[in-house]
mmCIF file of N, CA, C and O in Angstrom:
data_model
loop_
_atom_site.group_PDB
_atom_site.id
_atom_site.type_symbol
_atom_site.label_atom_id
_atom_site.label_comp_id
_atom_site.label_asym_id
_atom_site.label_seq_id
_atom_site.Cartn_x
_atom_site.Cartn_y
_atom_site.Cartn_z
ATOM 1 N N MET A 961 -43.861 58.740 -51.866
ATOM 2 C CA MET A 961 -42.848 59.390 -52.928
ATOM 3 C C MET A 961 -42.467 57.828 -53.737
ATOM 4 O O MET A 961 -42.533 56.998 -53.280
ATOM 5 N N ASP A 962 -42.669 58.103 -55.086
ATOM 6 C CA ASP A 962 -42.311 56.928 -55.666
ATOM 7 C C ASP A 962 -40.854 56.659 -55.830
ATOM 8 O O ASP A 962 -40.101 57.271 -55.360
ATOM 9 N N ARG A 963 -40.579 55.630 -56.305
ATOM 10 C CA ARG A 963 -38.886 54.840 -56.603
ATOM 11 C C ARG A 963 -38.201 55.927 -57.033
ATOM 12 O O ARG A 963 -36.844 55.854 -56.847
ATOM 13 N N GLN A 964 -38.597 56.522 -58.543
ATOM 14 C CA GLN A 964 -37.631 57.512 -59.088
ATOM 15 C C GLN A 964 -37.388 58.831 -58.095
ATOM 16 O O GLN A 964 -36.405 59.135 -58.079
ATOM 17 N N ASN A 965 -38.676 59.076 -57.698
ATOM 18 C CA ASN A 965 -38.231 60.345 -56.944
ATOM 19 C C ASN A 965 -37.449 60.328 -55.436
ATOM 20 O O ASN A 965 -36.589 60.794 -55.116
ATOM 21 N N LYS A 966 -37.792 58.807 -54.781
ATOM 22 C CA LYS A 966 -36.940 58.594 -53.659
ATOM 23 C C LYS A 966 -35.335 58.455 -53.954
ATOM 24 O O LYS A 966 -34.542 59.170 -53.532
ATOM 25 N N ILE A 967 -35.098 57.887 -55.521
ATOM 26 C CA ILE A 967 -33.503 57.869 -55.815
ATOM 27 C C ILE A 967 -33.072 59.153 -55.929
ATOM 28 O O ILE A 967 -32.254 59.451 -55.536
ATOM 29 N N ALA A 968 -33.523 60.157 -56.782
ATOM 30 C CA ALA A 968 -33.409 61.586 -56.757
ATOM 31 C C ALA A 968 -32.993 62.251 -55.661
ATOM 32 O O ALA A 968 -32.078 62.901 -55.429
ATOM 33 N N HIS A 969 -34.032 61.945 -54.569
ATOM 34 C CA HIS A 969 -33.795 62.734 -53.382
ATOM 35 C C HIS A 969 -32.517 62.100 -52.656
ATOM 36 O O HIS A 969 -31.981 63.001 -51.945
ATOM 37 N N THR A 970 -32.090 60.937 -52.664
ATOM 38 C CA THR A 970 -31.025 60.279 -52.087
ATOM 39 C C THR A 970 -29.821 60.872 -52.625
ATOM 40 O O THR A 970 -28.911 61.022 -51.940
ATOM 41 N N VAL A 971 -29.641 60.770 -54.161
ATOM 42 C CA VAL A 971 -28.760 61.034 -54.751
ATOM 43 C C VAL A 971 -28.466 62.818 -54.163
ATOM 44 O O VAL A 971 -27.253 63.085 -53.848
ATOM 45 N N ARG A 972 -29.372 63.434 -54.234
ATOM 46 C CA ARG A 972 -29.228 65.063 -53.759
ATOM 47 C C ARG A 972 -28.629 64.982 -52.447
ATOM 48 O O ARG A 972 -27.655 65.812 -51.982
ATOM 49 N N GLU A 973 -29.300 64.472 -51.504
ATOM 50 C CA GLU A 973 -28.907 64.102 -50.035
ATOM 51 C C GLU A 973 -27.219 63.688 -49.969
ATOM 52 O O GLU A 973 -26.593 64.551 -49.116
ATOM 53 N N LEU A 974 -26.966 62.882 -50.843
ATOM 54 C CA LEU A 974 -25.210 62.360 -50.693
ATOM 55 C C LEU A 974 -24.570 63.166 -51.191
ATOM 56 O O LEU A 974 -23.579 63.605 -50.515
ATOM 57 N N ILE A 975 -25.133 64.021 -52.381
ATOM 58 C CA ILE A 975 -24.088 65.578 -52.781
ATOM 59 C C ILE A 975 -24.056 66.353 -51.667
ATOM 60 O O ILE A 975 -22.944 66.854 -51.396
ATOM 61 N N VAL A 976 -25.335 66.852 -51.080
ATOM 62 C CA VAL A 976 -25.050 67.670 -50.206
ATOM 63 C C VAL A 976 -24.287 67.402 -49.036
ATOM 64 O O VAL A 976 -23.303 68.089 -48.550
ATOM 65 N N TYR A 977 -24.557 66.255 -48.433
ATOM 66 C CA TYR A 977 -23.345 65.428 -47.273
ATOM 67 C C TYR A 977 -22.080 65.432 -47.775
ATOM 68 O O TYR A 977 -21.157 66.051 -46.910
ATOM 69 N N LEU A 978 -21.797 64.986 -49.012
ATOM 70 C CA LEU A 978 -20.232 64.772 -49.356
ATOM 71 C C LEU A 978 -19.388 66.280 -50.005
ATOM 72 O O LEU A 978 -18.496 66.172 -49.649
ATOM 73 N N LEU A 979 -20.394 67.135 -50.270
ATOM 74 C CA LEU A 979 -19.678 68.258 -50.670
ATOM 75 C C LEU A 979 -19.805 69.446 -49.844
ATOM 76 O O LEU A 979 -19.388 70.738 -49.948
ATOM 77 N N GLY A 980 -20.921 69.543 -48.743
ATOM 78 C CA GLY A 980 -21.071 70.579 -47.781
ATOM 79 C C GLY A 980 -21.694 71.452 -48.460
ATOM 80 O O GLY A 980 -21.389 72.865 -48.052
ATOM 81 N N VAL A 981 -22.704 71.073 -49.306
ATOM 82 C CA VAL A 981 -23.378 72.290 -49.871
ATOM 83 C C VAL A 981 -24.749 72.533 -49.563
ATOM 84 O O VAL A 981 -25.208 71.354 -49.057
ATOM 85 N N GLU A 982 -25.238 73.707 -49.197
ATOM 86 C CA GLU A 982 -26.687 73.577 -49.148
ATOM 87 C C GLU A 982 -27.621 72.875 -49.873
ATOM 88 O O GLU A 982 -27.377 73.253 -51.158
ATOM 89 N N GLY A 983 -28.509 72.073 -49.194
ATOM 90 C CA GLY A 983 -29.500 71.547 -50.627
ATOM 91 C C GLY A 983 -30.318 72.206 -51.143
ATOM 92 O O GLY A 983 -30.547 72.133 -52.332
ATOM 93 N N ARG A 984 -30.735 73.354 -50.411
ATOM 94 C CA ARG A 984 -31.664 74.588 -51.384
ATOM 95 C C ARG A 984 -30.983 75.066 -52.631
ATOM 96 O O ARG A 984 -31.777 75.854 -53.270
ATOM 97 N N GLU A 985 -29.492 74.933 -52.593
ATOM 98 C CA GLU A 985 -28.893 75.623 -53.617
ATOM 99 C C GLU A 985 -28.634 74.818 -54.812
ATOM 100 O O GLU A 985 -28.322 74.861 -55.848
ATOM 101 N N ILE A 986 -28.970 73.156 -54.772
ATOM 102 C CA ILE A 986 -28.983 72.197 -55.582
ATOM 103 C C ILE A 986 -30.212 72.584 -56.784
ATOM 104 O O ILE A 986 -31.162 72.281 -56.103
ATOM 105 N N ARG A 987 -29.609 72.284 -58.078
ATOM 106 C CA ARG A 987 -30.477 72.156 -59.144
ATOM 107 C C ARG A 987 -30.075 70.993 -59.666
ATOM 108 O O ARG A 987 -28.734 71.217 -59.883
ATOM 109 N N ASP A 988 -30.862 70.577 -60.634
ATOM 110 C CA ASP A 988 -30.547 69.391 -61.576
ATOM 111 C C ASP A 988 -29.437 69.754 -62.821
ATOM 112 O O ASP A 988 -28.864 68.869 -63.092
ATOM 113 N N ASP A 989 -29.376 71.007 -62.876
ATOM 114 C CA ASP A 989 -28.641 71.645 -64.267
ATOM 115 C C ASP A 989 -27.530 71.877 -63.802
ATOM 116 O O ASP A 989 -26.617 72.193 -64.645
ATOM 117 N N MET A 990 -27.176 71.933 -62.544
ATOM 118 C CA MET A 990 -25.593 72.218 -61.861
ATOM 119 C C MET A 990 -24.513 71.327 -62.293
ATOM 120 O O MET A 990 -24.756 70.035 -61.908
ATOM 121 N N SER A 991 -23.397 71.913 -62.510
ATOM 122 C CA SER A 991 -22.377 70.890 -62.935
ATOM 123 C C SER A 991 -21.675 70.447 -61.552
ATOM 124 O O SER A 991 -21.758 71.182 -60.614
ATOM 125 N N ILE A 992 -21.585 69.232 -61.456
ATOM 126 C CA ILE A 992 -20.731 68.572 -60.240
ATOM 127 C C ILE A 992 -19.629 69.279 -59.779
ATOM 128 O O ILE A 992 -19.417 69.611 -58.784
ATOM 129 N N ARG A 993 -18.952 69.328 -60.652
ATOM 130 C CA ARG A 993 -17.275 70.091 -60.725
ATOM 131 C C ARG A 993 -17.573 71.492 -60.697
ATOM 132 O O ARG A 993 -17.207 72.264 -59.866
ATOM 133 N N GLY A 994 -18.052 72.106 -61.709
ATOM 134 C CA GLY A 994 -18.179 73.734 -61.868
ATOM 135 C C GLY A 994 -18.891 74.155 -60.547
ATOM 136 O O GLY A 994 -18.499 75.014 -59.960
ATOM 137 N N ASP A 995 -20.161 73.643 -60.531
ATOM 138 C CA ASP A 995 -21.186 74.531 -59.888
ATOM 139 C C ASP A 995 -20.990 74.367 -58.141
ATOM 140 O O ASP A 995 -21.207 75.241 -57.344
ATOM 141 N N LEU A 996 -20.753 73.132 -58.028
ATOM 142 C CA LEU A 996 -20.642 72.098 -56.626
ATOM 143 C C LEU A 996 -19.599 72.139 -56.138
ATOM 144 O O LEU A 996 -19.291 71.844 -55.108
ATOM 145 N N GLY A 997 -18.446 72.237 -57.011
ATOM 146 C CA GLY A 997 -17.065 72.556 -56.401
ATOM 147 C C GLY A 997 -16.495 71.225 -55.980
ATOM 148 O O GLY A 997 -15.450 71.295 -55.529
ATOM 149 N N ALA A 998 -16.992 70.098 -56.749
ATOM 150 C CA ALA A 998 -16.124 68.791 -56.462
ATOM 151 C C ALA A 998 -14.731 68.723 -57.564
ATOM 152 O O ALA A 998 -14.864 68.963 -58.403
ATOM 153 N N ASP A 999 -13.902 67.966 -56.785
ATOM 154 C CA ASP A 999 -12.829 67.572 -57.419
ATOM 155 C C ASP A 999 -12.673 66.072 -57.852
ATOM 156 O O ASP A 999 -13.651 65.527 -57.588
ATOM 157 N N SER A 1000 -11.698 65.676 -58.228
ATOM 158 C CA SER A 1000 -11.463 64.249 -58.604
ATOM 159 C C SER A 1000 -11.669 63.448 -57.490
ATOM 160 O O SER A 1000 -12.235 62.270 -57.477
ATOM 161 N N LEU A 1001 -11.190 63.827 -56.277
ATOM 162 C CA LEU A 1001 -11.367 62.909 -55.200
ATOM 163 C C LEU A 1001 -12.723 62.735 -54.795
ATOM 164 O O LEU A 1001 -13.318 61.637 -54.381
ATOM 165 N N ASP A 1002 -13.496 64.140 -54.644
ATOM 166 C CA ASP A 1002 -15.029 63.977 -54.421
ATOM 167 C C ASP A 1002 -15.593 62.963 -55.256
ATOM 168 O O ASP A 1002 -16.390 62.394 -54.857
ATOM 169 N N MET A 1003 -15.564 63.247 -56.461
ATOM 170 C CA MET A 1003 -15.965 62.406 -57.698
ATOM 171 C C MET A 1003 -15.996 61.170 -57.366
ATOM 172 O O MET A 1003 -16.958 60.386 -57.268
ATOM 173 N N ALA A 1004 -14.819 60.549 -57.218
ATOM 174 C CA ALA A 1004 -14.651 59.210 -56.732
ATOM 175 C C ALA A 1004 -15.047 58.840 -55.581
ATOM 176 O O ALA A 1004 -15.784 57.734 -55.289
ATOM 177 N N GLU A 1005 -15.179 59.715 -54.558
ATOM 178 C CA GLU A 1005 -16.060 59.164 -53.405
ATOM 179 C C GLU A 1005 -17.426 59.452 -53.366
ATOM 180 O O GLU A 1005 -18.386 58.359 -52.750
ATOM 181 N N ILE A 1006 -18.008 60.074 -54.431
ATOM 182 C CA ILE A 1006 -19.450 60.296 -54.772
ATOM 183 C C ILE A 1006 -19.822 58.876 -55.626
ATOM 184 O O ILE A 1006 -21.010 58.198 -55.081
ATOM 185 N N ILE A 1007 -19.103 58.420 -56.446
ATOM 186 C CA ILE A 1007 -19.124 57.027 -57.306
ATOM 187 C C ILE A 1007 -19.421 55.874 -56.092
ATOM 188 O O ILE A 1007 -20.009 55.005 -56.386
ATOM 189 N N VAL A 1008 -18.371 55.809 -55.465
ATOM 190 C CA VAL A 1008 -18.599 55.106 -54.609
ATOM 191 C C VAL A 1008 -19.428 54.881 -53.613
ATOM 192 O O VAL A 1008 -20.496 53.661 -53.254
ATOM 193 N N MET A 1009 -20.199 56.117 -52.933
ATOM 194 C CA MET A 1009 -21.165 56.185 -52.162
ATOM 195 C C MET A 1009 -22.581 55.529 -52.802
ATOM 196 O O MET A 1009 -23.234 55.291 -52.446
ATOM 197 N N LEU A 1010 -22.675 56.212 -53.912
ATOM 198 C CA LEU A 1010 -23.752 55.980 -54.945
ATOM 199 C C LEU A 1010 -23.946 54.378 -55.184
ATOM 200 O O LEU A 1010 -24.908 53.649 -55.086
ATOM 201 N N GLY A 1011 -22.780 53.752 -55.681
ATOM 202 C CA GLY A 1011 -22.952 52.439 -55.698
ATOM 203 C C GLY A 1011 -23.125 51.457 -54.234
ATOM 204 O O GLY A 1011 -23.945 50.619 -54.649
ATOM 205 N N ARG A 1012 -22.619 52.013 -53.437
ATOM 206 C CA ARG A 1012 -23.001 51.388 -52.088
ATOM 207 C C ARG A 1012 -24.263 51.702 -51.703
ATOM 208 O O ARG A 1012 -25.015 50.727 -51.462
ATOM 209 N N GLU A 1013 -24.841 53.022 -51.932
ATOM 210 C CA GLU A 1013 -26.230 53.110 -51.495
ATOM 211 C C GLU A 1013 -27.536 52.595 -52.215
ATOM 212 O O GLU A 1013 -28.411 52.039 -51.549
ATOM 213 N N PHE A 1014 -26.744 52.570 -53.394
ATOM 214 C CA PHE A 1014 -27.890 51.605 -54.313
ATOM 215 C C PHE A 1014 -27.722 50.198 -54.740
ATOM 216 O O PHE A 1014 -28.529 49.678 -55.588
ATOM 217 N N ASP A 1015 -26.486 49.857 -54.325
ATOM 218 C CA ASP A 1015 -26.173 48.336 -54.374
ATOM 219 C C ASP A 1015 -26.446 47.975 -55.963
ATOM 220 O O ASP A 1015 -26.791 47.441 -56.595
ATOM 221 N N ILE A 1016 -25.541 48.617 -56.821
ATOM 222 C CA ILE A 1016 -25.346 48.964 -58.168
ATOM 223 C C ILE A 1016 -23.789 48.809 -58.630
ATOM 224 O O ILE A 1016 -23.076 49.384 -57.979
ATOM 225 N N ASN A 1017 -23.824 48.561 -59.905
ATOM 226 C CA ASN A 1017 -22.475 48.657 -60.313
ATOM 227 C C ASN A 1017 -22.391 50.012 -61.256
ATOM 228 O O ASN A 1017 -23.153 50.275 -61.853
ATOM 229 N N VAL A 1018 -21.348 50.894 -61.111
ATOM 230 C CA VAL A 1018 -20.993 51.996 -61.403
ATOM 231 C C VAL A 1018 -19.706 52.051 -62.223
ATOM 232 O O VAL A 1018 -18.832 51.289 -61.753
ATOM 233 N N TYR A 1019 -19.854 52.032 -63.650
ATOM 234 C CA TYR A 1019 -18.952 51.854 -64.282
ATOM 235 C C TYR A 1019 -18.287 53.306 -65.006
ATOM 236 O O TYR A 1019 -18.666 53.966 -65.452
ATOM 237 N N ASP A 1020 -16.598 53.395 -64.662
ATOM 238 C CA ASP A 1020 -16.115 54.212 -64.933
ATOM 239 C C ASP A 1020 -16.290 55.185 -66.421
ATOM 240 O O ASP A 1020 -16.270 56.460 -66.282
ATOM 241 N N GLU A 1021 -16.328 54.388 -67.225
ATOM 242 C CA GLU A 1021 -16.284 55.209 -68.544
ATOM 243 C C GLU A 1021 -17.949 55.589 -68.796
ATOM 244 O O GLU A 1021 -17.705 57.013 -69.496
ATOM 245 N N GLU A 1022 -18.763 55.061 -68.286
ATOM 246 C CA GLU A 1022 -19.916 55.980 -67.967
ATOM 247 C C GLU A 1022 -20.052 57.232 -67.287
ATOM 248 O O GLU A 1022 -20.541 58.293 -67.689
ATOM 249 N N VAL A 1023 -19.487 57.052 -66.064
ATOM 250 C CA VAL A 1023 -19.487 57.956 -65.120
ATOM 251 C C VAL A 1023 -18.645 59.458 -65.860
ATOM 252 O O VAL A 1023 -18.868 60.396 -65.040
ATOM 253 N N ALA A 1024 -17.637 58.881 -66.069
ATOM 254 C CA ALA A 1024 -16.634 60.087 -66.901
ATOM 255 C C ALA A 1024 -17.601 61.010 -67.619
ATOM 256 O O ALA A 1024 -17.178 62.507 -68.223
ATOM 257 N N GLN A 1025 -18.634 60.491 -68.301
ATOM 258 C CA GLN A 1025 -19.653 61.579 -69.151
ATOM 259 C C GLN A 1025 -20.632 62.238 -68.350
ATOM 260 O O GLN A 1025 -21.123 63.221 -68.912
ATOM 261 N N ILE A 1026 -20.701 62.032 -67.261
ATOM 262 C CA ILE A 1026 -21.652 62.506 -66.365
ATOM 263 C C ILE A 1026 -21.097 63.777 -65.776
ATOM 264 O O ILE A 1026 -20.160 64.060 -65.184
ATOM 265 N N THR A 1027 -21.618 65.125 -66.016
ATOM 266 C CA THR A 1027 -21.338 66.481 -65.613
ATOM 267 C C THR A 1027 -22.283 67.049 -64.643
ATOM 268 O O THR A 1027 -21.881 67.941 -63.786
ATOM 269 N N THR A 1028 -23.448 66.788 -64.983
ATOM 270 C CA THR A 1028 -24.589 67.410 -64.043
ATOM 271 C C THR A 1028 -25.703 66.612 -62.860
ATOM 272 O O THR A 1028 -25.165 65.551 -63.082
ATOM 273 N N LEU A 1029 -25.795 67.387 -61.982
ATOM 274 C CA LEU A 1029 -26.680 66.598 -60.977
ATOM 275 C C LEU A 1029 -27.799 65.765 -61.403
ATOM 276 O O LEU A 1029 -27.816 64.667 -61.575
ATOM 277 N N GLY A 1030 -28.207 66.446 -62.680
ATOM 278 C CA GLY A 1030 -29.445 65.696 -63.387
ATOM 279 C C GLY A 1030 -29.016 64.475 -64.160
ATOM 280 O O GLY A 1030 -29.764 63.259 -64.343
ATOM 281 N N GLU A 1031 -28.038 64.772 -64.722
ATOM 282 C CA GLU A 1031 -27.383 63.312 -65.370
ATOM 283 C C GLU A 1031 -26.934 62.245 -64.417
ATOM 284 O O GLU A 1031 -26.972 60.860 -64.383
ATOM 285 N N ALA A 1032 -25.979 62.547 -63.295
ATOM 286 C CA ALA A 1032 -26.106 61.582 -61.948
ATOM 287 C C ALA A 1032 -27.246 60.755 -61.773
ATOM 288 O O ALA A 1032 -27.335 59.359 -61.372
ATOM 289 N N ILE A 1033 -28.180 61.630 -61.442
ATOM 290 C CA ILE A 1033 -29.618 60.986 -60.969
ATOM 291 C C ILE A 1033 -30.042 60.215 -62.029
ATOM 292 O O ILE A 1033 -30.833 58.819 -61.768
ATOM 293 N N THR A 1034 -30.003 60.755 -63.226
ATOM 294 C CA THR A 1034 -30.739 59.738 -64.562
ATOM 295 C C THR A 1034 -29.886 58.362 -64.704
ATOM 296 O O THR A 1034 -30.321 57.391 -64.680
ATOM 297 N N TYR A 1035 -28.615 58.672 -64.537
ATOM 298 C CA TYR A 1035 -27.842 57.323 -64.641
ATOM 299 C C TYR A 1035 -27.700 56.691 -63.239
ATOM 300 O O TYR A 1035 -28.087 55.255 -63.613
ATOM 301 N N ILE A 1036 -28.375 56.823 -62.191
ATOM 302 C CA ILE A 1036 -28.504 55.967 -60.865
ATOM 303 C C ILE A 1036 -30.074 55.352 -61.323
ATOM 304 O O ILE A 1036 -29.939 54.097 -61.057
ATOM 305 N N GLN A 1037 -31.099 56.180 -61.691
ATOM 306 C CA GLN A 1037 -32.268 55.588 -62.020
ATOM 307 C C GLN A 1037 -32.083 54.521 -63.014
ATOM 308 O O GLN A 1037 -32.897 53.323 -62.889
ATOM 309 N N ARG A 1038 -31.244 54.559 -63.939
ATOM 310 C CA ARG A 1038 -31.340 53.640 -64.994
ATOM 311 C C ARG A 1038 -30.361 52.264 -64.622
ATOM 312 O O ARG A 1038 -31.066 51.302 -64.923
ATOM 313 N N GLN A 1039 -29.463 52.586 -63.849
ATOM 314 C CA GLN A 1039 -28.622 51.399 -63.357
ATOM 315 C C GLN A 1039 -29.524 50.835 -62.189
ATOM 316 O O GLN A 1039 -29.635 49.351 -62.283
ATOM 317 N N SER A 1040 -30.260 51.423 -61.522
ATOM 318 C CA SER A 1040 -31.133 50.711 -60.543
ATOM 319 C C SER A 1040 -32.438 49.825 -61.077
ATOM 320 O O SER A 1040 -32.913 49.132 -60.896
ATOM 321 N N ASP A 1041 -33.015 50.604 -62.424
ATOM 322 C CA ASP A 1041 -34.091 50.199 -62.946
ATOM 323 C C ASP A 1041 -33.516 48.697 -63.371
ATOM 324 O O ASP A 1041 -34.366 47.713 -63.597
ATOM 325 N N GLU A 1042 -32.269 48.645 -64.250
ATOM 326 C CA GLU A 1042 -31.707 47.329 -64.846
ATOM 327 C C GLU A 1042 -31.372 46.487 -63.754
ATOM 328 O O GLU A 1042 -31.607 45.242 -63.799
ATOM 329 N N ARG A 1043 -31.153 46.882 -62.354
ATOM 330 C CA ARG A 1043 -31.021 46.024 -61.275
ATOM 331 C C ARG A 1043 -32.248 45.267 -60.955
ATOM 332 O O ARG A 1043 -32.445 43.985 -60.883
ATOM 333 N N VAL A 1044 -33.506 45.983 -61.045
ATOM 334 C CA VAL A 1044 -34.495 45.518 -60.531
ATOM 335 C C VAL A 1044 -35.020 44.597 -61.742
ATOM 336 O O VAL A 1044 -35.587 43.293 -61.239
ATOM 337 N N VAL A 1045 -34.694 44.660 -62.921
ATOM 338 C CA VAL A 1045 -35.265 43.921 -63.909
ATOM 339 C C VAL A 1045 -34.121 42.445 -63.727
ATOM 340 O O VAL A 1045 -35.176 41.119 -63.794
ATOM 341 N N LEU A 1046 -33.094 42.799 -63.756
ATOM 342 C CA LEU A 1046 -32.413 41.511 -63.291
ATOM 343 C C LEU A 1046 -32.640 40.792 -62.062
ATOM 344 O O LEU A 1046 -32.125 39.496 -62.241
ATOM 345 N N ASP A 1047 -33.092 41.357 -60.961
ATOM 346 C CA ASP A 1047 -33.216 40.416 -59.705
ATOM 347 C C ASP A 1047 -34.652 39.762 -59.765
ATOM 348 O O ASP A 1047 -35.050 39.183 -58.948
ATOM 349 N N ALA A 1048 -35.161 40.137 -60.762
ATOM 350 C CA ALA A 1048 -36.772 39.677 -60.847
ATOM 351 C C ALA A 1048 -36.831 38.242 -60.942
ATOM 352 O O ALA A 1048 -35.872 37.450 -61.521
ATOM 353 N N PRO A 1049 -37.641 37.517 -60.610
ATOM 354 C CA PRO A 1049 -37.709 35.998 -60.485
ATOM 355 C C PRO A 1049 -37.769 35.513 -61.832
ATOM 356 O O PRO A 1049 -38.580 36.041 -62.370
ATOM 357 N N MET A 1050 -36.892 34.515 -62.297
ATOM 358 C CA MET A 1050 -36.861 34.032 -63.720
ATOM 359 C C MET A 1050 -38.132 32.758 -63.721
ATOM 360 O O MET A 1050 -38.593 32.567 -64.850
ATOM 361 N N MET A 1051 -38.568 32.409 -62.696
ATOM 362 C CA MET A 1051 -39.653 31.024 -62.798
ATOM 363 C C MET A 1051 -41.170 31.879 -62.724
ATOM 364 O O MET A 1051 -41.512 32.861 -62.110
ATOM 365 N N ASN A 1052 -41.902 30.990 -63.256
ATOM 366 C CA ASN A 1052 -43.204 31.593 -63.205
ATOM 367 C C ASN A 1052 -44.037 31.476 -61.807
ATOM 368 O O ASN A 1052 -44.164 30.076 -61.213
ATOM 369 N N PRO A 1053 -44.405 32.268 -61.061
ATOM 370 C CA PRO A 1053 -44.847 31.902 -59.653
ATOM 371 C C PRO A 1053 -46.178 31.261 -59.714
ATOM 372 O O PRO A 1053 -46.449 30.772 -58.505
ATOM 373 N N ASP A 1054 -46.724 31.380 -60.830
ATOM 374 C CA ASP A 1054 -48.089 30.498 -61.096
ATOM 375 C C ASP A 1054 -48.376 28.974 -61.055
ATOM 376 O O ASP A 1054 -48.990 28.458 -61.020
ATOM 377 N N TYR A 1055 -46.738 28.520 -61.496
ATOM 378 C CA TYR A 1055 -46.613 27.286 -61.787
ATOM 379 C C TYR A 1055 -46.182 26.487 -60.611
ATOM 380 O O TYR A 1055 -45.168 27.001 -59.923
ATOM 381 N N SER A 1056 -46.519 25.241 -60.339
ATOM 382 C CA SER A 1056 -46.282 24.505 -59.203
ATOM 383 C C SER A 1056 -45.101 23.631 -59.622
ATOM 384 O O SER A 1056 -44.848 22.731 -60.604
ATOM 385 N N TYR A 1057 -44.017 23.724 -59.204
ATOM 386 C CA TYR A 1057 -42.683 23.096 -59.234
ATOM 387 C C TYR A 1057 -42.612 21.995 -58.298
ATOM 388 O O TYR A 1057 -41.236 21.262 -58.210
ATOM 389 N N SER A 1058 -43.339 21.647 -57.499
ATOM 390 C CA SER A 1058 -43.483 20.824 -56.600
ATOM 391 C C SER A 1058 -43.275 19.350 -57.052
ATOM 392 O O SER A 1058 -42.865 18.266 -56.731
ATOM 393 N N ALA A 1059 -43.608 19.125 -58.420
ATOM 394 C CA ALA A 1059 -43.899 17.618 -59.102
ATOM 395 C C ALA A 1059 -42.446 17.643 -59.661
ATOM 396 O O ALA A 1059 -42.117 16.529 -59.975
ATOM 397 N N ILE A 1060 -41.314 18.563 -59.731
ATOM 398 C CA ILE A 1060 -40.109 18.509 -60.145
ATOM 399 C C ILE A 1060 -39.495 17.839 -59.222
ATOM 400 O O ILE A 1060 -39.350 18.509 -57.633
ATOM 401 N N SER A 1061 -38.567 16.665 -59.055
ATOM 402 C CA SER A 1061 -37.673 15.705 -58.413
ATOM 403 C C SER A 1061 -36.682 15.733 -58.602
ATOM 404 O O SER A 1061 -36.174 15.586 -59.622
#
């Protein structure tokens, strides 16, 4: 399973766990609030859990615009991609830094 699919799978698992819905009932086009029954407390818990699970910053302004499971997955994938880029080494691994004292 590639990284993007693993993220999608984990997001779905967390939603199933936190909202107590059957996994086979979940589709990416479903509304987290309307179709899956999340209230504002559930949404806050989902946000916190996703941030912790993927070690990313979750921004309230952006999350407020998320309505479907698919949008949540895309948001987490994008934030995760940005984190990978930011965590990449800045130095050239082929260059010998041993001459620097």
